[in-house]
PDB file of C-alpha atoms in Angstrom:
ATOM      1  CA  ALA A 171      -1.727  -1.884  17.830  1.00 76.00           C
ATOM      2  CA  GLN A 172      -1.943  -4.198  14.563  1.00 82.00           C
ATOM      3  CA  SER A 173       0.751  -5.344  12.431  1.00 89.00           C
ATOM      4  CA  VAL A 174       1.544  -7.882  10.207  1.00 93.00           C
ATOM      5  CA  THR A 175       4.912 -10.618   9.382  1.00 94.00           C
ATOM      6  CA  GLN A 176       5.936 -12.057   6.073  1.00 96.00           C
ATOM      7  CA  LEU A 177       7.835 -14.931   6.500  1.00 93.00           C
ATOM      8  CA  GLY A 178      10.696 -14.776   3.394  1.00 92.00           C
ATOM      9  CA  SER A 179      11.816 -11.434   1.818  1.00 93.00           C
ATOM     10  CA  HIS A 180      12.637 -13.550  -1.388  1.00 96.00           C
ATOM     11  CA  VAL A 181      10.253 -16.747  -2.505  1.00 98.00           C
ATOM     12  CA  SER A 182      11.512 -18.665  -5.922  1.00 98.00           C
ATOM     13  CA  VAL A 183       9.115 -20.847  -7.593  1.00 98.00           C
ATOM     14  CA  SER A 184       9.115 -23.117 -11.137  1.00 98.00           C
ATOM     15  CA  GLU A 185       6.578 -21.660 -13.505  1.00 97.00           C
ATOM     16  CA  GLY A 186       3.723 -24.191 -13.038  1.00 97.00           C
ATOM     17  CA  ALA A 187       4.516 -24.700  -9.132  1.00 98.00           C
ATOM     18  CA  LEU A 188       2.603 -24.125  -6.269  1.00 98.00           C
ATOM     19  CA  VAL A 189       2.873 -20.292  -4.888  1.00 98.00           C
ATOM     20  CA  LEU A 190       2.933 -19.873  -0.845  1.00 98.00           C
ATOM     21  CA  LEU A 191       3.415 -17.041   0.372  1.00 98.00           C
ATOM     22  CA  ARG A 192       3.454 -16.390   4.050  1.00 98.00           C
ATOM     23  CA  CYS A 193       1.496 -14.017   6.432  1.00 97.00           C
ATOM     24  CA  ASN A 194       0.788 -13.902   9.936  1.00 96.00           C
ATOM     25  CA  TYR A 195      -0.909 -10.743  11.723  1.00 93.00           C
ATOM     26  CA  SER A 196      -1.285  -9.386  15.038  1.00 89.00           C
ATOM     27  CA  SER A 197      -4.020  -7.625  15.754  1.00 80.00           C
ATOM     28  CA  SER A 198      -6.151  -6.835  19.324  1.00 75.00           C
ATOM     29  CA  VAL A 199      -9.749  -6.789  17.462  1.00 76.00           C
ATOM     30  CA  PRO A 200     -10.400  -8.961  14.587  1.00 77.00           C
ATOM     31  CA  PRO A 201      -8.775  -7.678  11.786  1.00 84.00           C
ATOM     32  CA  TYR A 202      -9.282  -6.887   8.311  1.00 90.00           C
ATOM     33  CA  LEU A 203      -6.708  -8.618   5.969  1.00 93.00           C
ATOM     34  CA  PHE A 204      -5.374  -7.618   2.502  1.00 94.00           C
ATOM     35  CA  TRP A 205      -3.054  -9.083   0.201  1.00 97.00           C
ATOM     36  CA  TYR A 206      -1.605  -6.605  -2.800  1.00 96.00           C
ATOM     37  CA  VAL A 207       1.032  -7.088  -5.545  1.00 96.00           C
ATOM     38  CA  GLN A 208       3.257  -4.277  -6.938  1.00 93.00           C
ATOM     39  CA  TYR A 209       4.743  -4.619 -10.066  1.00 92.00           C
ATOM     40  CA  PRO A 210       8.131  -2.746 -10.768  1.00 87.00           C
ATOM     41  CA  ASN A 211       7.525   1.374 -10.201  1.00 82.00           C
ATOM     42  CA  GLN A 212       4.056   0.999 -10.383  1.00 86.00           C
ATOM     43  CA  GLY A 213       1.081   1.203  -7.700  1.00 87.00           C
ATOM     44  CA  LEU A 214      -0.311  -1.386  -5.415  1.00 91.00           C
ATOM     45  CA  GLN A 215      -3.408  -3.926  -7.243  1.00 93.00           C
ATOM     46  CA  LEU A 216      -5.642  -5.345  -4.564  1.00 93.00           C
ATOM     47  CA  LEU A 217      -4.995  -9.255  -5.217  1.00 96.00           C
ATOM     48  CA  LEU A 218      -8.007 -10.120  -2.473  1.00 95.00           C
ATOM     49  CA  LYS A 219      -9.295  -8.989   1.010  1.00 92.00           C
ATOM     50  CA  TYR A 220     -10.795 -10.947   4.423  1.00 92.00           C
ATOM     51  CA  THR A 221     -13.600  -9.278   5.720  1.00 86.00           C
ATOM     52  CA  SER A 222     -14.663 -11.485   8.115  1.00 79.00           C
ATOM     53  CA  ALA A 223     -17.007 -13.285   6.041  1.00 77.00           C
ATOM     54  CA  ALA A 224     -15.887 -16.371   4.263  1.00 86.00           C
ATOM     55  CA  THR A 225     -12.575 -17.812   5.781  1.00 90.00           C
ATOM     56  CA  LEU A 226     -11.390 -19.024   1.958  1.00 95.00           C
ATOM     57  CA  VAL A 227     -10.994 -15.634  -0.154  1.00 95.00           C
ATOM     58  CA  LYS A 228     -10.758 -15.799  -3.505  1.00 96.00           C
ATOM     59  CA  GLY A 229      -9.027 -13.105  -5.640  1.00 95.00           C
ATOM     60  CA  ILE A 230      -7.981 -12.029  -8.801  1.00 94.00           C
ATOM     61  CA  ASN A 231      -5.388 -14.211 -11.265  1.00 94.00           C
ATOM     62  CA  GLY A 232      -6.522 -17.439 -10.076  1.00 96.00           C
ATOM     63  CA  PHE A 233      -4.763 -16.338  -5.977  1.00 97.00           C
ATOM     64  CA  GLU A 234      -6.429 -16.837  -2.654  1.00 97.00           C
ATOM     65  CA  ALA A 235      -6.256 -16.708   1.150  1.00 97.00           C
ATOM     66  CA  GLU A 236      -7.372 -18.760   3.882  1.00 95.00           C
ATOM     67  CA  PHE A 237      -8.250 -16.318   7.140  1.00 94.00           C
ATOM     68  CA  LYS A 238      -6.864 -19.260  10.351  1.00 93.00           C
ATOM     69  CA  LYS A 239      -7.671 -17.611  13.747  1.00 90.00           C
ATOM     70  CA  SER A 240      -6.020 -20.206  15.804  1.00 91.00           C
ATOM     71  CA  GLU A 241      -3.155 -19.694  13.554  1.00 93.00           C
ATOM     72  CA  THR A 242      -3.136 -15.734  12.836  1.00 93.00           C
ATOM     73  CA  SER A 243      -2.273 -16.356   9.650  1.00 95.00           C
ATOM     74  CA  PHE A 244      -3.539 -15.270   6.385  1.00 96.00           C
ATOM     75  CA  HIS A 245      -1.034 -17.022   3.620  1.00 97.00           C
ATOM     76  CA  LEU A 246      -1.692 -16.681   0.075  1.00 98.00           C
ATOM     77  CA  THR A 247      -1.523 -19.396  -2.360  1.00 98.00           C
ATOM     78  CA  LYS A 248      -2.118 -19.895  -6.326  1.00 98.00           C
ATOM     79  CA  PRO A 249      -1.689 -23.709  -7.790  1.00 97.00           C
ATOM     80  CA  SER A 250       0.373 -23.126 -10.664  1.00 97.00           C
ATOM     81  CA  ALA A 251       2.592 -20.307 -11.109  1.00 98.00           C
ATOM     82  CA  HIS A 252       2.961 -18.287 -14.285  1.00 97.00           C
ATOM     83  CA  MET A 253       5.948 -15.906 -15.173  1.00 96.00           C
ATOM     84  CA  SER A 254       3.392 -12.781 -15.075  1.00 96.00           C
ATOM     85  CA  ASP A 255       3.408 -13.351 -11.402  1.00 97.00           C
ATOM     86  CA  ALA A 256       6.693 -12.274 -10.826  1.00 97.00           C
ATOM     87  CA  ALA A 257       6.501  -9.351  -8.211  1.00 97.00           C
ATOM     88  CA  GLU A 258       6.251  -8.312  -4.939  1.00 96.00           C
ATOM     89  CA  TYR A 259       3.567  -9.224  -2.818  1.00 97.00           C
ATOM     90  CA  PHE A 260       2.776  -7.087   0.370  1.00 96.00           C
ATOM     91  CA  CYS A 261       0.374  -8.589   3.087  1.00 96.00           C
ATOM     92  CA  ALA A 262      -1.748  -5.990   5.312  1.00 94.00           C
ATOM     93  CA  VAL A 263      -3.753  -5.295   8.092  1.00 91.00           C
ATOM     94  CA  SER A 264      -6.592  -2.457   8.718  1.00 87.00           C
ATOM     95  CA  GLN A 265      -8.263  -2.163  11.747  1.00 76.00           C
ATOM     96  CA  TYR A 266     -11.824  -1.010  11.596  1.00 67.00           C
ATOM     97  CA  GLY A 267     -11.502  -0.202   8.219  1.00 61.00           C
ATOM     98  CA  ASN A 268      -9.340   2.243   8.865  1.00 74.00           C
ATOM     99  CA  LYS A 269      -5.567   2.840   7.469  1.00 83.00           C
ATOM    100  CA  LEU A 270      -3.865   0.032   6.309  1.00 89.00           C
ATOM    101  CA  VAL A 271      -0.468  -1.428   7.814  1.00 91.00           C
ATOM    102  CA  PHE A 272       1.746  -3.075   5.512  1.00 93.00           C
ATOM    103  CA  GLY A 273       4.254  -5.890   6.062  1.00 94.00           C
ATOM    104  CA  ALA A 274       7.858  -6.092   4.886  1.00 93.00           C
ATOM    105  CA  GLY A 275       6.732  -7.600   1.291  1.00 95.00           C
ATOM    106  CA  THR A 276       7.846 -11.108  -0.350  1.00 97.00           C
ATOM    107  CA  ILE A 277       9.476 -11.063  -3.803  1.00 96.00           C
ATOM    108  CA  LEU A 278       8.356 -13.719  -5.923  1.00 97.00           C
ATOM    109  CA  ARG A 279      10.627 -14.998  -8.606  1.00 97.00           C
ATOM    110  CA  VAL A 280       9.404 -17.487 -11.182  1.00 97.00           C
ATOM    111  CA  LYS A 281      11.743 -19.822 -13.029  1.00 97.00           C
ATOM    112  CA  SER A 282      10.973 -20.927 -16.331  1.00 93.00           C
TER     113      SER A 282
ATOM    114  CA  ASP B 158     -12.614   5.015 -15.071  1.00 65.00           C
ATOM    115  CA  ALA B 159     -12.863   6.120 -11.650  1.00 62.00           C
ATOM    116  CA  MET B 160      -9.687   6.216 -10.229  1.00 92.00           C
ATOM    117  CA  VAL B 161      -6.539   7.738  -8.638  1.00 95.00           C
ATOM    118  CA  ILE B 162      -4.202  10.144 -10.502  1.00 96.00           C
ATOM    119  CA  GLN B 163      -0.620  11.265  -9.355  1.00 96.00           C
ATOM    120  CA  ASN B 164       1.620  13.390 -11.079  1.00 91.00           C
ATOM    121  CA  PRO B 165       4.333  13.347 -12.185  1.00 92.00           C
ATOM    122  CA  ARG B 166       5.429   9.809 -12.371  1.00 93.00           C
ATOM    123  CA  TYR B 167       9.137  10.855 -11.644  1.00 95.00           C
ATOM    124  CA  GLN B 168      10.268  13.717  -9.768  1.00 97.00           C
ATOM    125  CA  VAL B 169      13.889  14.883  -9.927  1.00 97.00           C
ATOM    126  CA  THR B 170      14.493  17.543  -7.328  1.00 96.00           C
ATOM    127  CA  GLN B 171      17.529  18.712  -5.648  1.00 97.00           C
ATOM    128  CA  PHE B 172      19.320  18.654  -2.498  1.00 97.00           C
ATOM    129  CA  GLY B 173      16.837  21.023  -0.006  1.00 97.00           C
ATOM    130  CA  LYS B 174      14.623  22.194  -2.703  1.00 97.00           C
ATOM    131  CA  PRO B 175      10.757  22.333  -2.433  1.00 97.00           C
ATOM    132  CA  VAL B 176       9.113  19.571  -4.001  1.00 97.00           C
ATOM    133  CA  THR B 177       5.227  19.089  -4.219  1.00 97.00           C
ATOM    134  CA  LEU B 178       3.473  15.742  -5.532  1.00 97.00           C
ATOM    135  CA  SER B 179      -0.064  15.744  -6.417  1.00 97.00           C
ATOM    136  CA  CYS B 180      -2.587  13.452  -6.544  1.00 98.00           C
ATOM    137  CA  SER B 181      -6.449  13.227  -7.545  1.00 97.00           C
ATOM    138  CA  GLN B 182      -9.121  11.365  -7.339  1.00 97.00           C
ATOM    139  CA  THR B 183     -12.421  11.158  -9.114  1.00 94.00           C
ATOM    140  CA  LEU B 184     -14.015   8.278  -6.628  1.00 92.00           C
ATOM    141  CA  ASN B 185     -15.246  11.212  -4.360  1.00 92.00           C
ATOM    142  CA  HIS B 186     -13.867   9.280  -1.285  1.00 93.00           C
ATOM    143  CA  ASN B 187     -13.674  10.914   1.784  1.00 93.00           C
ATOM    144  CA  VAL B 188     -10.532   9.843   3.334  1.00 93.00           C
ATOM    145  CA  MET B 189      -7.125  10.306   1.240  1.00 95.00           C
ATOM    146  CA  TYR B 190      -3.879   9.011   2.841  1.00 95.00           C
ATOM    147  CA  TRP B 191      -0.300   9.331   1.667  1.00 97.00           C
ATOM    148  CA  TYR B 192       2.563   6.609   1.822  1.00 96.00           C
ATOM    149  CA  GLN B 193       6.426   6.531   1.723  1.00 97.00           C
ATOM    150  CA  GLN B 194       7.867   3.464   0.246  1.00 94.00           C
ATOM    151  CA  LYS B 195      11.605   3.490   0.041  1.00 93.00           C
ATOM    152  CA  SER B 196      13.356   0.869  -1.750  1.00 88.00           C
ATOM    153  CA  SER B 197      12.680  -2.795  -1.173  1.00 84.00           C
ATOM    154  CA  GLN B 198      10.803  -1.807   2.459  1.00 88.00           C
ATOM    155  CA  ALA B 199       6.993  -1.971   3.010  1.00 90.00           C
ATOM    156  CA  PRO B 200       5.202   1.296   2.337  1.00 92.00           C
ATOM    157  CA  LYS B 201       4.624   3.397   4.977  1.00 94.00           C
ATOM    158  CA  LEU B 202       1.963   5.974   6.179  1.00 94.00           C
ATOM    159  CA  LEU B 203       2.830   9.387   6.320  1.00 96.00           C
ATOM    160  CA  PHE B 204      -0.526  11.139   7.055  1.00 94.00           C
ATOM    161  CA  HIS B 205      -3.994  11.099   5.921  1.00 94.00           C
ATOM    162  CA  TYR B 206      -7.001  13.428   5.731  1.00 95.00           C
ATOM    163  CA  TYR B 207     -10.702  12.114   6.971  1.00 93.00           C
ATOM    164  CA  ASP B 208     -12.475  14.950   4.559  1.00 94.00           C
ATOM    165  CA  LYS B 209     -10.624  18.477   5.683  1.00 94.00           C
ATOM    166  CA  ASP B 210      -9.309  16.535   9.282  1.00 94.00           C
ATOM    167  CA  PHE B 211      -5.329  16.195   9.168  1.00 95.00           C
ATOM    168  CA  ASN B 212      -4.459  13.228  10.707  1.00 93.00           C
ATOM    169  CA  ASN B 213      -0.069  12.878  11.199  1.00 94.00           C
ATOM    170  CA  GLU B 214       1.222   9.923  11.764  1.00 92.00           C
ATOM    171  CA  ALA B 215       3.645  10.398  14.990  1.00 92.00           C
ATOM    172  CA  ASP B 216       6.749   9.502  13.182  1.00 92.00           C
ATOM    173  CA  THR B 217       6.408  11.670  10.067  1.00 96.00           C
ATOM    174  CA  PRO B 218       8.954  14.019  10.320  1.00 95.00           C
ATOM    175  CA  ASP B 219       8.058  17.667   9.932  1.00 95.00           C
ATOM    176  CA  ASN B 220       9.805  17.929   6.628  1.00 95.00           C
ATOM    177  CA  PHE B 221       6.454  16.585   5.343  1.00 97.00           C
ATOM    178  CA  GLN B 222       3.437  18.615   5.023  1.00 97.00           C
ATOM    179  CA  SER B 223       0.208  17.898   3.428  1.00 97.00           C
ATOM    180  CA  ARG B 224      -2.441  20.151   1.905  1.00 97.00           C
ATOM    181  CA  ARG B 225      -6.239  19.111   0.895  1.00 97.00           C
ATOM    182  CA  PRO B 226      -8.083  22.057  -0.600  1.00 97.00           C
ATOM    183  CA  ASN B 227     -11.043  20.078  -2.342  1.00 96.00           C
ATOM    184  CA  THR B 228     -12.110  16.578  -1.904  1.00 95.00           C
ATOM    185  CA  SER B 229     -10.408  15.586  -5.311  1.00 96.00           C
ATOM    186  CA  PHE B 230      -7.009  17.043  -4.724  1.00 97.00           C
ATOM    187  CA  CYS B 231      -4.210  16.373  -1.738  1.00 97.00           C
ATOM    188  CA  PHE B 232      -0.596  17.852  -1.620  1.00 97.00           C
ATOM    189  CA  LEU B 233       2.581  16.342  -0.653  1.00 97.00           C
ATOM    190  CA  ASP B 234       5.144  19.203   0.072  1.00 97.00           C
ATOM    191  CA  ILE B 235       8.554  18.260   1.329  1.00 97.00           C
ATOM    192  CA  ARG B 236       9.788  21.409   2.442  1.00 97.00           C
ATOM    193  CA  SER B 237      14.191  20.491   2.030  1.00 97.00           C
ATOM    194  CA  PRO B 238      14.499  17.122   0.843  1.00 97.00           C
ATOM    195  CA  GLY B 239      17.311  14.944   1.553  1.00 97.00           C
ATOM    196  CA  LEU B 240      18.643  11.883   0.601  1.00 96.00           C
ATOM    197  CA  GLY B 241      17.121   9.812   2.449  1.00 96.00           C
ATOM    198  CA  ASP B 242      13.627  11.307   1.157  1.00 97.00           C
ATOM    199  CA  ALA B 243      14.096   9.375  -2.268  1.00 97.00           C
ATOM    200  CA  ALA B 244      11.350   7.530  -2.493  1.00 97.00           C
ATOM    201  CA  MET B 245       8.137   5.956  -4.007  1.00 95.00           C
ATOM    202  CA  TYR B 246       5.504   7.840  -2.963  1.00 97.00           C
ATOM    203  CA  LEU B 247       1.811   6.418  -3.005  1.00 95.00           C
ATOM    204  CA  CYS B 248      -1.702   8.192  -2.573  1.00 96.00           C
ATOM    205  CA  ALA B 249      -4.419   6.016  -1.879  1.00 95.00           C
ATOM    206  CA  THR B 250      -8.342   7.286  -1.165  1.00 94.00           C
ATOM    207  CA  SER B 251     -10.929   4.890   0.322  1.00 91.00           C
ATOM    208  CA  ARG B 252     -14.588   5.568   1.857  1.00 86.00           C
ATOM    209  CA  PRO B 253     -14.498   4.876   6.152  1.00 77.00           C
ATOM    210  CA  GLY B 254     -15.075   1.540   7.094  1.00 71.00           C
ATOM    211  CA  SER B 255     -15.623   0.372   3.174  1.00 74.00           C
ATOM    212  CA  LEU B 256     -12.048  -1.667   3.254  1.00 75.00           C
ATOM    213  CA  GLY B 257     -11.935  -0.532  -0.351  1.00 80.00           C
ATOM    214  CA  TYR B 258      -8.617   0.911  -0.458  1.00 88.00           C
ATOM    215  CA  THR B 259      -7.398   2.681  -4.320  1.00 91.00           C
ATOM    216  CA  PHE B 260      -3.569   3.557  -4.874  1.00 93.00           C
ATOM    217  CA  GLY B 261      -2.349   5.591  -7.304  1.00 93.00           C
ATOM    218  CA  SER B 262       0.573   4.404  -9.842  1.00 92.00           C
ATOM    219  CA  GLY B 263       2.887   6.507  -7.305  1.00 93.00           C
ATOM    220  CA  THR B 264       5.538   9.448  -7.879  1.00 95.00           C
ATOM    221  CA  ARG B 265       9.308   8.093  -7.871  1.00 95.00           C
ATOM    222  CA  LEU B 266      11.231  10.879  -6.250  1.00 97.00           C
ATOM    223  CA  THR B 267      14.544  11.086  -6.826  1.00 97.00           C
ATOM    224  CA  VAL B 268      16.893  14.015  -4.996  1.00 97.00           C
ATOM    225  CA  VAL B 269      20.455  14.731  -6.531  1.00 96.00           C
TER     226      VAL B 269
END
């Protein structure tokens, strides 16, 4: 069975600082990995996904993530945080393109 | 725009009174999912439909049922809501193997 672990339930950064949200996965087969963002009382919006093509994946709003098989990681980064990035972020894994299994989420706070 | 629509956005129901949440899609996707997301937790898959084939997760309570009368619509029925069923309910769709999941905006259920 596949799973993801997000390290840090809350992350706080200053506006303009680097954003790093951590995700490690466990999967018995090559995984498909996703990052979603959720604003309060909203659904989930896809930021980016890894589908076994390029290991460095670029997404929307300046986010990117790198798939590292040796570390079983798929950390999300953004060079410069903006106030509008404050939200909850979920890492998710899927096998064979079936159902998504989500991590516990990381709430990102951006300080002015 | 093709999308996934959930109605209503907010639903208040009485303890023990049956309630139905609805989801519709214009994407013509084969697969429809229902997730439950309790406060400060990850979305948890309740069940999904692959066309008309219903797939229940092993730990989904019997109190939760679903109907999919056609490709476009899917309903979540909670037979006797308890206080513990208060949550955001998310509907999502996908094409098998496409790795493209589209989420609705969710229905926030309050049980009083």
